[in-house]
mmCIF file of C-alpha atoms in Angstrom:
data_model
loop_
_atom_site.group_PDB
_atom_site.id
_atom_site.type_symbol
_atom_site.label_atom_id
_atom_site.label_comp_id
_atom_site.label_asym_id
_atom_site.label_seq_id
_atom_site.Cartn_x
_atom_site.Cartn_y
_atom_site.Cartn_z
ATOM 1 C CA MET F 1 39.352 11.606 1.808
ATOM 2 C CA ALA F 2 41.151 11.424 -1.519
ATOM 3 C CA GLY F 3 39.995 8.861 -4.024
ATOM 4 C CA VAL F 4 42.199 6.055 -5.296
ATOM 5 C CA SER F 5 43.498 6.068 -8.859
ATOM 6 C CA LEU F 6 42.157 3.553 -11.329
ATOM 7 C CA GLN F 7 45.437 3.705 -13.197
ATOM 8 C CA THR F 8 47.691 2.664 -10.286
ATOM 9 C CA GLY F 9 45.245 1.033 -7.879
ATOM 10 C CA SER F 10 45.017 -2.697 -7.208
ATOM 11 C CA THR F 11 42.186 -4.912 -8.392
ATOM 12 C CA ALA F 12 40.532 -4.520 -4.975
ATOM 13 C CA GLN F 13 40.797 -0.751 -5.211
ATOM 14 C CA ARG F 14 39.274 -0.759 -8.677
ATOM 15 C CA ALA F 15 36.385 -2.851 -7.336
ATOM 16 C CA ASP F 16 35.920 -0.294 -4.550
ATOM 17 C CA VAL F 17 35.768 2.543 -7.060
ATOM 18 C CA ARG F 18 33.146 0.713 -9.113
ATOM 19 C CA ARG F 19 31.068 0.129 -5.989
ATOM 20 C CA TRP F 20 31.385 3.771 -4.905
ATOM 21 C CA ARG F 21 30.325 4.934 -8.345
ATOM 22 C CA ARG F 22 27.269 2.685 -8.159
ATOM 23 C CA TYR F 23 26.386 4.082 -4.734
ATOM 24 C CA LEU F 24 26.862 7.614 -6.044
ATOM 25 C CA ALA F 25 24.529 6.960 -8.982
ATOM 26 C CA ASP F 26 21.897 5.432 -6.680
ATOM 27 C CA GLU F 27 22.049 8.383 -4.269
ATOM 28 C CA ARG F 28 21.566 10.813 -7.130
ATOM 29 C CA ALA F 29 18.645 8.794 -8.468
ATOM 30 C CA GLU F 30 17.006 8.521 -5.024
ATOM 31 C CA GLY F 31 17.415 12.251 -4.530
ATOM 32 C CA ALA F 32 15.646 12.759 -7.865
ATOM 33 C CA VAL F 33 12.775 10.533 -6.675
ATOM 34 C CA TYR F 34 12.271 12.651 -3.560
ATOM 35 C CA ARG F 35 12.536 15.926 -5.469
ATOM 36 C CA ASN F 36 9.982 14.728 -8.030
ATOM 37 C CA LEU F 37 7.641 13.613 -5.259
ATOM 38 C CA ALA F 38 8.093 16.929 -3.440
ATOM 39 C CA ALA F 39 7.229 18.860 -6.602
ATOM 40 C CA ARG F 40 3.811 17.179 -6.639
ATOM 41 C CA ARG F 41 3.101 17.794 -2.944
ATOM 42 C CA SER F 42 2.459 20.889 -0.872
ATOM 43 C CA GLY F 43 2.780 21.986 2.728
ATOM 44 C CA GLU F 44 4.319 19.628 5.274
ATOM 45 C CA GLU F 45 4.701 16.660 2.933
ATOM 46 C CA ARG F 46 6.652 18.802 0.475
ATOM 47 C CA GLU F 47 8.993 19.948 3.254
ATOM 48 C CA ILE F 48 9.566 16.370 4.437
ATOM 49 C CA LEU F 49 10.339 15.071 0.950
ATOM 50 C CA SER F 50 12.649 18.006 0.234
ATOM 51 C CA ALA F 51 14.524 17.262 3.464
ATOM 52 C CA LEU F 52 14.960 13.644 2.372
ATOM 53 C CA ALA F 53 16.346 14.830 -0.967
ATOM 54 C CA ASP F 54 18.842 17.042 0.904
ATOM 55 C CA ALA F 55 19.903 14.054 3.014
ATOM 56 C CA GLU F 56 20.564 12.012 -0.116
ATOM 57 C CA GLY F 57 22.703 14.937 -1.267
ATOM 58 C CA ARG F 58 24.874 14.541 1.866
ATOM 59 C CA HIS F 59 25.368 10.869 1.074
ATOM 60 C CA GLU F 60 26.174 11.759 -2.525
ATOM 61 C CA GLN F 61 28.911 14.107 -1.313
ATOM 62 C CA HIS F 62 30.428 11.313 0.806
ATOM 63 C CA TRP F 63 30.966 9.148 -2.274
ATOM 64 C CA LEU F 64 32.233 12.104 -4.272
ATOM 65 C CA ASP F 65 34.860 12.730 -1.591
ATOM 66 C CA LEU F 66 35.923 9.082 -1.627
ATOM 67 C CA LEU F 67 36.162 8.963 -5.408
ATOM 68 C CA GLY F 68 38.105 12.209 -5.777
ATOM 69 C CA ASP F 69 39.544 12.380 -9.276
ATOM 70 C CA ASP F 70 38.092 8.954 -10.135
ATOM 71 C CA VAL F 71 34.470 10.065 -10.072
ATOM 72 C CA GLY F 72 34.324 9.551 -13.857
ATOM 73 C CA ARG F 73 31.323 10.233 -16.012
ATOM 74 C CA PRO F 74 27.925 10.256 -14.287
ATOM 75 C CA GLN F 75 26.422 6.779 -14.223
ATOM 76 C CA ARG F 76 22.809 5.776 -14.232
ATOM 77 C CA GLY F 77 21.289 4.474 -11.025
ATOM 78 C CA SER F 78 19.817 1.004 -10.715
ATOM 79 C CA LEU F 79 16.899 0.198 -12.995
ATOM 80 C CA ARG F 80 14.536 0.077 -10.003
ATOM 81 C CA THR F 81 15.517 3.544 -8.814
ATOM 82 C CA ARG F 82 15.337 5.053 -12.297
ATOM 83 C CA VAL F 83 11.856 3.613 -12.790
ATOM 84 C CA LEU F 84 10.816 5.038 -9.421
ATOM 85 C CA ALA F 85 12.151 8.462 -10.412
ATOM 86 C CA ALA F 86 10.146 8.369 -13.654
ATOM 87 C CA LEU F 87 6.984 7.281 -11.816
ATOM 88 C CA ALA F 88 7.450 9.960 -9.158
ATOM 89 C CA LYS F 89 7.828 12.624 -11.842
ATOM 90 C CA ARG F 90 4.663 11.595 -13.660
ATOM 91 C CA PHE F 91 2.388 10.334 -10.906
ATOM 92 C CA GLY F 92 3.772 10.959 -7.419
ATOM 93 C CA SER F 93 1.468 8.299 -5.958
ATOM 94 C CA VAL F 94 1.462 6.232 -2.793
ATOM 95 C CA PHE F 95 2.759 3.321 -4.885
ATOM 96 C CA VAL F 96 6.065 5.136 -5.400
ATOM 97 C CA LEU F 97 6.349 5.872 -1.679
ATOM 98 C CA ALA F 98 5.669 2.229 -0.848
ATOM 99 C CA LEU F 99 8.391 1.099 -3.256
ATOM 100 C CA MET F 100 10.818 3.698 -1.888
ATOM 101 C CA GLN F 101 10.101 2.374 1.593
ATOM 102 C CA ARG F 102 11.333 -1.053 0.495
ATOM 103 C CA ALA F 103 14.355 0.486 -1.229
ATOM 104 C CA GLU F 104 15.413 2.367 1.917
ATOM 105 C CA ASP F 105 14.930 -0.750 4.049
ATOM 106 C CA ARG F 106 17.308 -2.700 1.768
ATOM 107 C CA SER F 107 20.168 -0.198 2.004
ATOM 108 C CA PRO F 108 23.602 -1.971 1.966
ATOM 109 C CA TYR F 109 25.323 0.712 4.054
ATOM 110 C CA ALA F 110 25.037 -1.160 7.360
ATOM 111 C CA ASP F 111 27.334 -3.896 5.982
ATOM 112 C CA ASP F 112 29.704 -1.659 4.034
ATOM 113 C CA ALA F 113 32.816 -0.410 5.824
ATOM 114 C CA ASP F 114 33.146 2.529 3.420
ATOM 115 C CA ALA F 115 29.762 3.941 4.470
ATOM 116 C CA THR F 116 29.678 5.739 7.801
ATOM 117 C CA ALA F 117 27.504 4.594 10.683
ATOM 118 C CA SER F 118 25.517 7.808 10.426
ATOM 119 C CA MET F 119 24.747 7.091 6.753
ATOM 120 C CA ALA F 120 23.445 3.631 7.632
ATOM 121 C CA ALA F 121 21.367 5.160 10.423
ATOM 122 C CA ASP F 122 20.088 7.835 8.021
ATOM 123 C CA GLU F 123 18.869 5.180 5.580
ATOM 124 C CA ARG F 124 17.033 3.345 8.350
ATOM 125 C CA ILE F 125 15.352 6.551 9.494
ATOM 126 C CA HIS F 126 14.556 7.483 5.897
ATOM 127 C CA GLY F 127 12.703 4.193 5.630
ATOM 128 C CA GLU F 128 10.573 5.125 8.631
ATOM 129 C CA VAL F 129 9.894 8.618 7.272
ATOM 130 C CA VAL F 130 8.775 7.199 3.925
ATOM 131 C CA ARG F 131 6.754 4.559 5.757
ATOM 132 C CA GLY F 132 4.906 7.345 7.581
ATOM 133 C CA LEU F 133 4.214 9.238 4.349
ATOM 134 C CA ALA F 134 3.095 6.041 2.614
ATOM 135 C CA ASN F 135 0.774 5.284 5.521
ATOM 136 C CA ARG F 136 -0.902 8.658 5.018
ATOM 137 C CA GLY F 137 -1.642 7.676 1.449
ATOM 138 C CA ARG F 138 -2.798 4.220 2.520
ATOM 139 C CA MET F 139 -5.196 5.810 4.997
ATOM 140 C CA ARG F 140 -6.651 7.990 2.251
ATOM 141 C CA LEU F 141 -7.053 4.930 0.019
ATOM 142 C CA SER F 142 -8.102 2.438 2.674
ATOM 143 C CA GLY F 143 -11.875 2.558 2.220
ATOM 144 C CA THR F 144 -12.471 2.586 -1.519
ATOM 145 C CA PHE F 145 -9.161 0.943 -2.484
ATOM 146 C CA ARG F 146 -9.696 -2.011 -0.150
ATOM 147 C CA ALA F 147 -13.157 -2.504 -1.614
ATOM 148 C CA ALA F 148 -11.774 -2.205 -5.163
ATOM 149 C CA VAL F 149 -8.844 -4.618 -4.862
ATOM 150 C CA PHE F 150 -10.603 -7.286 -2.873
ATOM 151 C CA GLY F 151 -13.773 -6.879 -4.909
ATOM 152 C CA ALA F 152 -11.820 -7.593 -8.090
ATOM 153 C CA ASN F 153 -10.048 -10.539 -6.473
ATOM 154 C CA ASP F 154 -13.334 -12.020 -5.239
ATOM 155 C CA GLY F 155 -14.845 -11.640 -8.692
ATOM 156 C CA LEU F 156 -11.909 -13.380 -10.331
ATOM 157 C CA VAL F 157 -11.788 -16.321 -7.952
ATOM 158 C CA SER F 158 -15.499 -16.897 -7.361
ATOM 159 C CA ASN F 159 -16.559 -16.718 -11.000
ATOM 160 C CA LEU F 160 -13.627 -18.783 -12.232
ATOM 161 C CA ALA F 161 -14.508 -21.414 -9.643
ATOM 162 C CA LEU F 162 -18.192 -21.264 -10.645
ATOM 163 C CA ILE F 163 -17.509 -21.569 -14.363
ATOM 164 C CA ILE F 164 -14.977 -24.365 -13.988
ATOM 165 C CA GLY F 165 -17.272 -26.272 -11.653
ATOM 166 C CA VAL F 166 -20.227 -25.964 -14.025
ATOM 167 C CA SER F 167 -18.047 -26.886 -17.016
ATOM 168 C CA ALA F 168 -16.772 -29.976 -15.234
ATOM 169 C CA SER F 169 -20.346 -31.132 -14.671
ATOM 170 C CA GLY F 170 -20.776 -31.512 -18.438
ATOM 171 C CA ALA F 171 -22.970 -28.468 -19.068
ATOM 172 C CA ASP F 172 -22.928 -26.937 -22.558
ATOM 173 C CA ARG F 173 -21.390 -23.564 -23.404
ATOM 174 C CA HIS F 174 -24.624 -21.564 -23.219
ATOM 175 C CA PHE F 175 -25.435 -22.868 -19.745
ATOM 176 C CA VAL F 176 -21.901 -22.123 -18.549
ATOM 177 C CA LEU F 177 -22.122 -18.617 -20.017
ATOM 178 C CA LEU F 178 -25.495 -18.009 -18.360
ATOM 179 C CA SER F 179 -24.103 -19.257 -15.033
ATOM 180 C CA GLY F 180 -21.100 -16.949 -15.315
ATOM 181 C CA ILE F 181 -23.221 -13.877 -16.038
ATOM 182 C CA ALA F 182 -25.610 -14.752 -13.213
ATOM 183 C CA GLY F 183 -22.655 -15.207 -10.857
ATOM 184 C CA LEU F 184 -21.246 -11.852 -11.951
ATOM 185 C CA LEU F 185 -24.465 -9.950 -11.291
ATOM 186 C CA ALA F 186 -25.324 -11.737 -8.058
ATOM 187 C CA GLY F 187 -21.829 -11.381 -6.668
ATOM 188 C CA ALA F 188 -21.405 -7.738 -7.682
ATOM 189 C CA LEU F 189 -24.740 -6.739 -6.157
ATOM 190 C CA SER F 190 -24.013 -8.689 -3.003
ATOM 191 C CA MET F 191 -20.544 -7.170 -2.664
ATOM 192 C CA GLY F 192 -21.804 -3.641 -3.236
ATOM 193 C CA ALA F 193 -24.648 -3.966 -0.754
ATOM 194 C CA GLY F 194 -22.456 -5.653 1.841
ATOM 195 C CA GLU F 195 -19.729 -3.032 1.542
ATOM 196 C CA TYR F 196 -22.226 -0.188 1.877
ATOM 197 C CA VAL F 197 -23.766 -1.692 5.019
ATOM 198 C CA SER F 198 -20.327 -2.427 6.491
ATOM 199 C CA VAL F 199 -18.897 1.058 5.976
ATOM 200 C CA ARG F 200 -22.093 2.834 7.037
ATOM 201 C CA SER F 201 -22.235 0.721 10.193
ATOM 202 C CA GLN F 202 -18.622 1.561 11.057
ATOM 203 C CA ARG F 203 -19.230 5.271 10.569
ATOM 204 C CA GLU F 204 -22.399 5.163 12.664
ATOM 205 C CA LEU F 205 -20.634 3.301 15.456
ATOM 206 C CA LEU F 206 -17.821 5.852 15.370
ATOM 207 C CA THR F 207 -20.312 8.727 15.553
ATOM 208 C CA ALA F 208 -22.176 7.051 18.396
ATOM 209 C CA SER F 209 -18.909 6.744 20.350
ATOM 210 C CA ALA F 210 -18.159 10.487 20.124
ATOM 211 C CA PRO F 211 -19.172 12.829 22.987
ATOM 212 C CA HIS F 212 -22.640 14.337 22.692
ATOM 213 C CA PRO F 213 -22.391 17.903 21.329
ATOM 214 C CA GLU F 214 -24.593 19.195 24.190
ATOM 215 C CA ALA F 215 -22.346 17.706 26.893
ATOM 216 C CA GLY F 216 -20.004 20.678 26.959
ATOM 217 C CA ARG F 217 -22.819 23.086 27.740
ATOM 218 C CA ALA F 218 -23.792 21.141 30.843
ATOM 219 C CA VAL F 219 -20.375 21.577 32.445
ATOM 220 C CA ALA F 220 -21.015 25.187 33.453
ATOM 221 C CA ASP F 221 -24.054 24.154 35.533
ATOM 222 C CA LEU F 222 -22.421 21.221 37.348
ATOM 223 C CA ASP F 223 -22.090 21.307 41.116
ATOM 224 C CA VAL F 224 -18.347 21.535 41.690
ATOM 225 C CA ASP F 225 -18.553 19.497 44.910
ATOM 226 C CA ALA F 226 -20.985 16.843 43.674
ATOM 227 C CA ASN F 227 -20.940 15.749 40.048
ATOM 228 C CA GLU F 228 -20.274 12.690 37.920
ATOM 229 C CA LEU F 229 -17.894 14.252 35.371
ATOM 230 C CA ALA F 230 -15.008 12.051 36.524
ATOM 231 C CA LEU F 231 -17.153 8.991 35.790
ATOM 232 C CA VAL F 232 -17.316 10.079 32.144
ATOM 233 C CA TYR F 233 -13.541 9.810 31.807
ATOM 234 C CA ARG F 234 -13.380 6.576 33.804
ATOM 235 C CA ALA F 235 -15.962 5.097 31.435
ATOM 236 C CA ARG F 236 -13.675 6.086 28.527
ATOM 237 C CA GLY F 237 -10.779 4.133 30.022
ATOM 238 C CA MET F 238 -8.942 6.557 32.346
ATOM 239 C CA SER F 239 -7.791 5.461 35.771
ATOM 240 C CA GLU F 240 -9.703 6.839 38.734
ATOM 241 C CA SER F 241 -6.993 9.358 39.667
ATOM 242 C CA ASP F 242 -6.438 10.533 36.085
ATOM 243 C CA ALA F 243 -10.183 10.848 35.545
ATOM 244 C CA GLN F 244 -10.587 12.993 38.663
ATOM 245 C CA THR F 245 -7.639 15.194 37.669
ATOM 246 C CA HIS F 246 -9.033 15.712 34.177
ATOM 247 C CA ALA F 247 -12.502 16.439 35.531
ATOM 248 C CA ASP F 248 -11.043 19.089 37.836
ATOM 249 C CA GLU F 249 -9.273 20.664 34.856
ATOM 250 C CA VAL F 250 -12.501 20.743 32.847
ATOM 251 C CA LEU F 251 -14.392 22.290 35.729
ATOM 252 C CA GLY F 252 -11.608 24.810 36.018
ATOM 253 C CA GLY F 253 -12.251 26.139 32.538
ATOM 254 C CA ALA F 254 -11.119 23.516 30.012
ATOM 255 C CA THR F 255 -13.508 21.999 27.455
ATOM 256 C CA VAL F 256 -15.005 18.546 27.076
ATOM 257 C CA THR F 257 -13.105 16.182 24.789
ATOM 258 C CA ALA F 258 -13.781 16.876 21.109
ATOM 259 C CA PRO F 259 -15.706 14.405 18.957
ATOM 260 C CA ALA F 260 -13.968 11.779 16.867
ATOM 261 C CA SER F 261 -11.604 13.345 14.358
ATOM 262 C CA ALA F 262 -12.267 13.510 10.647
ATOM 263 C CA ASP F 263 -9.237 11.244 10.160
ATOM 264 C CA ASP F 264 -11.127 8.380 11.812
ATOM 265 C CA HIS F 265 -13.986 8.744 9.353
ATOM 266 C CA GLU F 266 -11.550 9.147 6.452
ATOM 267 C CA ALA F 267 -9.831 5.884 7.372
ATOM 268 C CA ILE F 268 -13.159 4.043 7.205
ATOM 269 C CA GLY F 269 -14.147 5.605 3.893
ATOM 270 C CA ASN F 270 -17.435 6.625 2.308
ATOM 271 C CA GLY F 271 -20.199 4.015 2.153
ATOM 272 C CA MET F 272 -21.480 4.828 -1.319
ATOM 273 C CA SER F 273 -17.992 5.106 -2.810
ATOM 274 C CA ALA F 274 -17.008 1.776 -1.282
ATOM 275 C CA ALA F 275 -20.203 0.140 -2.550
ATOM 276 C CA ILE F 276 -19.753 1.423 -6.110
ATOM 277 C CA SER F 277 -16.095 0.396 -6.097
ATOM 278 C CA SER F 278 -16.986 -3.087 -4.841
ATOM 279 C CA PHE F 279 -19.695 -3.524 -7.478
ATOM 280 C CA CYS F 280 -17.564 -2.292 -10.386
ATOM 281 C CA PHE F 281 -14.391 -4.089 -9.434
ATOM 282 C CA PHE F 282 -16.128 -7.364 -8.602
ATOM 283 C CA ALA F 283 -17.833 -7.169 -11.987
ATOM 284 C CA SER F 284 -14.558 -6.309 -13.736
ATOM 285 C CA GLY F 285 -12.933 -9.339 -12.135
ATOM 286 C CA ALA F 286 -15.891 -11.682 -12.661
ATOM 287 C CA ILE F 287 -16.184 -10.863 -16.373
ATOM 288 C CA ILE F 288 -12.670 -12.139 -17.135
ATOM 289 C CA PRO F 289 -13.381 -15.897 -16.824
ATOM 290 C CA VAL F 290 -16.580 -15.389 -18.827
ATOM 291 C CA LEU F 291 -14.770 -13.879 -21.834
ATOM 292 C CA PRO F 292 -13.746 -17.165 -23.535
ATOM 293 C CA TYR F 293 -17.368 -18.325 -23.517
ATOM 294 C CA LEU F 294 -18.560 -14.969 -24.852
ATOM 295 C CA PHE F 295 -16.229 -15.441 -27.830
ATOM 296 C CA GLY F 296 -17.494 -18.949 -28.581
ATOM 297 C CA LEU F 297 -14.899 -21.179 -26.913
ATOM 298 C CA GLN F 298 -15.996 -24.201 -24.933
ATOM 299 C CA GLY F 299 -14.652 -27.272 -23.166
ATOM 300 C CA TRP F 300 -10.978 -27.469 -22.233
ATOM 301 C CA ALA F 301 -10.020 -24.620 -24.545
ATOM 302 C CA ALA F 302 -12.369 -22.224 -22.736
ATOM 303 C CA ILE F 303 -11.221 -23.437 -19.315
ATOM 304 C CA ALA F 304 -7.546 -23.016 -20.240
ATOM 305 C CA VAL F 305 -8.024 -19.492 -21.614
ATOM 306 C CA ALA F 306 -10.151 -18.472 -18.624
ATOM 307 C CA ALA F 307 -7.566 -19.835 -16.192
ATOM 308 C CA ALA F 308 -4.729 -18.044 -17.989
ATOM 309 C CA LEU F 309 -6.549 -14.701 -18.016
ATOM 310 C CA VAL F 310 -7.540 -15.007 -14.370
ATOM 311 C CA GLY F 311 -4.000 -16.045 -13.447
ATOM 312 C CA ILE F 312 -2.568 -12.886 -14.991
ATOM 313 C CA ALA F 313 -5.148 -10.751 -13.208
ATOM 314 C CA LEU F 314 -4.504 -12.476 -9.857
ATOM 315 C CA LEU F 315 -0.784 -11.847 -10.226
ATOM 316 C CA GLY F 316 -1.559 -8.188 -10.892
ATOM 317 C CA THR F 317 -3.849 -7.682 -7.884
ATOM 318 C CA GLY F 318 -1.467 -9.581 -5.639
ATOM 319 C CA ALA F 319 1.463 -7.440 -6.748
ATOM 320 C CA VAL F 320 -0.518 -4.241 -6.138
ATOM 321 C CA VAL F 321 -1.412 -5.353 -2.604
ATOM 322 C CA GLY F 322 2.226 -6.274 -2.005
ATOM 323 C CA VAL F 323 3.459 -2.868 -3.155
ATOM 324 C CA LEU F 324 0.983 -0.948 -1.003
ATOM 325 C CA SER F 325 1.659 -3.069 2.068
ATOM 326 C CA GLY F 326 5.424 -2.596 1.731
ATOM 327 C CA ALA F 327 5.900 -6.351 1.238
ATOM 328 C CA SER F 328 7.370 -8.299 -1.661
ATOM 329 C CA PRO F 329 5.107 -7.848 -4.728
ATOM 330 C CA ILE F 330 6.279 -11.171 -6.182
ATOM 331 C CA ARG F 331 5.457 -13.177 -3.061
ATOM 332 C CA ARG F 332 2.043 -11.561 -2.702
ATOM 333 C CA ALA F 333 1.321 -12.153 -6.388
ATOM 334 C CA LEU F 334 2.250 -15.836 -6.182
ATOM 335 C CA ARG F 335 0.239 -16.265 -2.989
ATOM 336 C CA GLN F 336 -2.805 -14.708 -4.653
ATOM 337 C CA LEU F 337 -2.364 -16.996 -7.641
ATOM 338 C CA ALA F 338 -2.061 -20.116 -5.475
ATOM 339 C CA ILE F 339 -5.176 -19.269 -3.448
ATOM 340 C CA GLY F 340 -7.253 -18.485 -6.534
ATOM 341 C CA PHE F 341 -6.236 -21.580 -8.456
ATOM 342 C CA GLY F 342 -6.639 -23.702 -5.332
ATOM 343 C CA ALA F 343 -10.259 -22.642 -4.985
ATOM 344 C CA ALA F 344 -10.877 -23.272 -8.692
ATOM 345 C CA ALA F 345 -9.308 -26.734 -8.476
ATOM 346 C CA VAL F 346 -11.584 -27.694 -5.578
ATOM 347 C CA THR F 347 -14.740 -26.632 -7.429
ATOM 348 C CA TYR F 348 -13.575 -28.390 -10.581
ATOM 349 C CA GLY F 349 -13.159 -31.581 -8.580
ATOM 350 C CA LEU F 350 -16.628 -31.170 -7.111
ATOM 351 C CA GLY F 351 -18.028 -30.586 -10.583
ATOM 352 C CA LEU F 352 -16.486 -33.838 -11.776
ATOM 353 C CA LEU F 353 -17.768 -35.645 -8.710
ATOM 354 C CA PHE F 354 -21.379 -34.534 -9.017
ATOM 355 C CA GLY F 355 -21.593 -33.951 -12.747
ATOM 356 C CA THR F 356 -22.660 -36.245 -15.520
ATOM 357 C CA GLY F 357 -19.487 -36.080 -17.531
ATOM 358 C CA SER F 358 -16.269 -34.199 -18.154
ATOM 359 C CA ALA F 359 -16.096 -30.812 -19.868
#
């Protein structure tokens, strides 16, 4: 399809050309994101990302055909897409994939008559492909990252609440500082120990649920006409008919179901890694509200500085969780901030209620 001329076209046509040029720039930038991500991957993931880059090239050609002679000088894509391309080139992390997932989901092609139905469908499918790749990264991060993010958030909120509550009771700076350090150490140790026990318990339960390694060797000695092999599969959730069919197949030469896959264990994470992450990140969060008191501030000045520092950190952790979950980083950040400050406000009120004076 030949492009319209900016020299002779109407105002509406000129607006179309500007929109097509913007789409063209975005397609080129998105293709660059996928190529940069592919360059940092190998095997199947590299092939998938390269295929996505090729698909963006098809969309790019569509807008080139529409523009014809009015393609003009190459434009820069949207700021978001250019930032993603730079991040993909330097880091290639799951964060970029999560952001690209949101970008694909917000494609305007479904409501644009100049984009074909297949292009709109492509963008929707691209979103699902990127979602799948991002989920792989989330699975790899799930154990230690979950412990890290929520450990930091717990440290921020709990120690801010503790310090504000103690300050409101009228305690002096040294007592508040001692309380904050005690809260940091107690909370970090508790978080680390709890995370270790939790992850180890999950891994042990998963191992206990896997078939016994000696079970396969017993199959060869089973009486074909009288055995309980079908009961094994019924106990695992199969219907009676399916269990009997599968048992017959096993007796006919197949093997007993393999133990739980390594992916299941990977999703849970490593107990020691999760414990260390919880300890360190809780401590890194809990130290922030203590900083004003370490530097000699007290009273309202210390509370204000502590609240401001914690607020910035809560916005950061909330945004990170939002990015990784494929949700709005701003909404998650504001939600995190509201929850944290809400808890601090409650403890401050309790401190005033039971204390001997104001901070």
